[in-house]
Each structure stands twice: as C-alpha cells, then as structure tokens.
CSV table of C-alpha atoms in Angstrom, one decimal:
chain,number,residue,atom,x,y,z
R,136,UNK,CA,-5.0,9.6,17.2
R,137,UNK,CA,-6.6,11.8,14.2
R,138,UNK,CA,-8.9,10.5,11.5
R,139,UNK,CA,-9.8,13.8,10.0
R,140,UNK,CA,-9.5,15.0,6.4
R,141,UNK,CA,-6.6,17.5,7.8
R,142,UNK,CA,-4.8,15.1,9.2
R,143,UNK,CA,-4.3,13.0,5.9
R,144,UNK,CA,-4.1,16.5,4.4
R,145,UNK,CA,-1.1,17.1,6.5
R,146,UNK,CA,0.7,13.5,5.9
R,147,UNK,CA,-0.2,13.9,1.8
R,148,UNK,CA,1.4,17.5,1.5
R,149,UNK,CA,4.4,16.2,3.4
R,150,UNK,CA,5.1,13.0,1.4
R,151,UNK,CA,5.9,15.1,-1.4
R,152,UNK,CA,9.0,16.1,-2.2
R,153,UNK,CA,10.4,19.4,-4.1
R,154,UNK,CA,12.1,17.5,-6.3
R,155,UNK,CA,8.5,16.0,-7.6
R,156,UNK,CA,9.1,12.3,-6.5
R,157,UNK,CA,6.7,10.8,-3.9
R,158,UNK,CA,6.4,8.3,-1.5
R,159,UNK,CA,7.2,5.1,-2.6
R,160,UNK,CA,5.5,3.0,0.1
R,161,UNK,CA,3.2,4.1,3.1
R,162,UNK,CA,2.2,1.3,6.2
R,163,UNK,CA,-0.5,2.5,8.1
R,164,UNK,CA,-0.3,1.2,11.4
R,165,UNK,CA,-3.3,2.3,13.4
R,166,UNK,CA,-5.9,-0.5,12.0
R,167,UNK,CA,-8.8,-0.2,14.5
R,168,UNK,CA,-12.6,-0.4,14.9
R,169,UNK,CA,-12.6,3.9,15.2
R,170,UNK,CA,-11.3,3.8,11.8
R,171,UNK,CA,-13.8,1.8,10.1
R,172,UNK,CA,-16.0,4.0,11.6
R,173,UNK,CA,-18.4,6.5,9.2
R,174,UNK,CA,-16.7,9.8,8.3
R,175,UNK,CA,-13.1,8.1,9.8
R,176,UNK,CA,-13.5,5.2,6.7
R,177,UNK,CA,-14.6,7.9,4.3
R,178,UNK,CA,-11.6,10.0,5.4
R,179,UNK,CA,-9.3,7.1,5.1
R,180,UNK,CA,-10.9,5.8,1.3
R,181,UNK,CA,-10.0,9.5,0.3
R,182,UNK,CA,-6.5,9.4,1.4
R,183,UNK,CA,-5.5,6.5,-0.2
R,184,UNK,CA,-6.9,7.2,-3.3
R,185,UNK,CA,-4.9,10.5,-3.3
R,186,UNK,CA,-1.8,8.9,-1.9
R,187,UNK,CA,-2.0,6.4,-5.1
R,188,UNK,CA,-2.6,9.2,-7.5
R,189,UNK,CA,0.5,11.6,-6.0
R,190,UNK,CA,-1.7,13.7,-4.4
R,191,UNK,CA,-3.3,15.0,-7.5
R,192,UNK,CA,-6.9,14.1,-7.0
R,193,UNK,CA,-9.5,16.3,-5.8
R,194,UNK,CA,-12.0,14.6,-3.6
R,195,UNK,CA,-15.7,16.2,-5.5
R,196,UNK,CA,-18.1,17.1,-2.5
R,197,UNK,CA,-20.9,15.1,-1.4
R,198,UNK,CA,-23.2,17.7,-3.0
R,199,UNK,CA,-21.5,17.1,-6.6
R,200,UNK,CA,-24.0,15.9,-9.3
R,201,UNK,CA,-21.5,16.2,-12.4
R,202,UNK,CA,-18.8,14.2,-11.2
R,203,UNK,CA,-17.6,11.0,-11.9
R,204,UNK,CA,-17.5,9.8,-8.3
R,205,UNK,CA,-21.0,9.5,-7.4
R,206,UNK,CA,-21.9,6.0,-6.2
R,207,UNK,CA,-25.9,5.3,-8.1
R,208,UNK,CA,-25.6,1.3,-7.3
R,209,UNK,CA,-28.2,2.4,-4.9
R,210,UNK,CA,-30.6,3.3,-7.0
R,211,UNK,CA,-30.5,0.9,-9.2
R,212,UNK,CA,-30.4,-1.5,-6.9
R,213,UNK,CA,-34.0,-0.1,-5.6
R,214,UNK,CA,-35.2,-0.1,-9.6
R,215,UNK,CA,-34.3,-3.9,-9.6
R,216,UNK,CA,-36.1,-4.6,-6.2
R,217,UNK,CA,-39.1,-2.5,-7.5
R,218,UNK,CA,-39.3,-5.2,-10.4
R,219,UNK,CA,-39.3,-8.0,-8.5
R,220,UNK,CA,-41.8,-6.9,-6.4
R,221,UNK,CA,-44.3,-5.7,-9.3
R,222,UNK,CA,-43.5,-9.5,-11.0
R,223,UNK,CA,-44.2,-11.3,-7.7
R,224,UNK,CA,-47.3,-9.3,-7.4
R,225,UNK,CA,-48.7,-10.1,-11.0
C-alpha cells in the first residue's frame, strides 16, 4: 500500500508507451480513509491530473509564487470576512 509521489511516479512512467499512446482508462481500486488523508490526497490530486494530461504536467512546488497553480481563495476569502466584520462593527 503506497501513497507517495514515487509510487504514482512509477505507475505514470509505466502507462506510457514507446509508441507515444497512453492509457486509455485507469480504475483505482484502493479507495480508503488513508488516502484522503493530507500529503496521500495531495499525492493522489497530482496524479490524476498528470494521468489526464499524458504525463506532461509538472507539478510547481509548494514554494512557487509565479505559477498558475497557487490556490489564493484563501485569502480572499479572509478580505471578504474582514468586511463583514468592519460593516457589522460600524
């Protein structure tokens, strides 16, 4: 049972073929509460998405400010709740 990023690594560099055609379905069958898990969801999120591209996305790291994968719903999120509060408070 492996959730890591070299697992899916592995599966992904062996579900290509040399002839350039991919998969053309993948079942995953080990749907657990470990895999919803943190780092194993994350993992898992990251696989698919390459899996659906052909393997030729490049997962930025968490420490990317440029790219176009940074979730910000967060923080705007907390801009909206900061308004509310200041117009509740006036």
């Amino acid at each position: 049972e492996r959730y890591d990023a070299g697992g899916y690594a592995q599966v992904l560099s062996t579900s290509m073929s040399d002839s350039g055609s991919g998969l053309a379905a993948f079942t995953y069958l080990r749907m657990n509460k470990k895999l919803f898990e943190g780092d194993n969801w994350r993992h898992l999120v990251d696989f698919v998405r390459n899996m659906s591209e052909g393997g030729r996305r490049q997962r930025l790291p968490d420490s990317d400010s440029r790219g176009s994968d940074i979730y910000v719903g967060h923080i705007k999120k907390t801009k909206e709740q900061k308004q509310e509060a200041g117009t509740v408070l006036v």
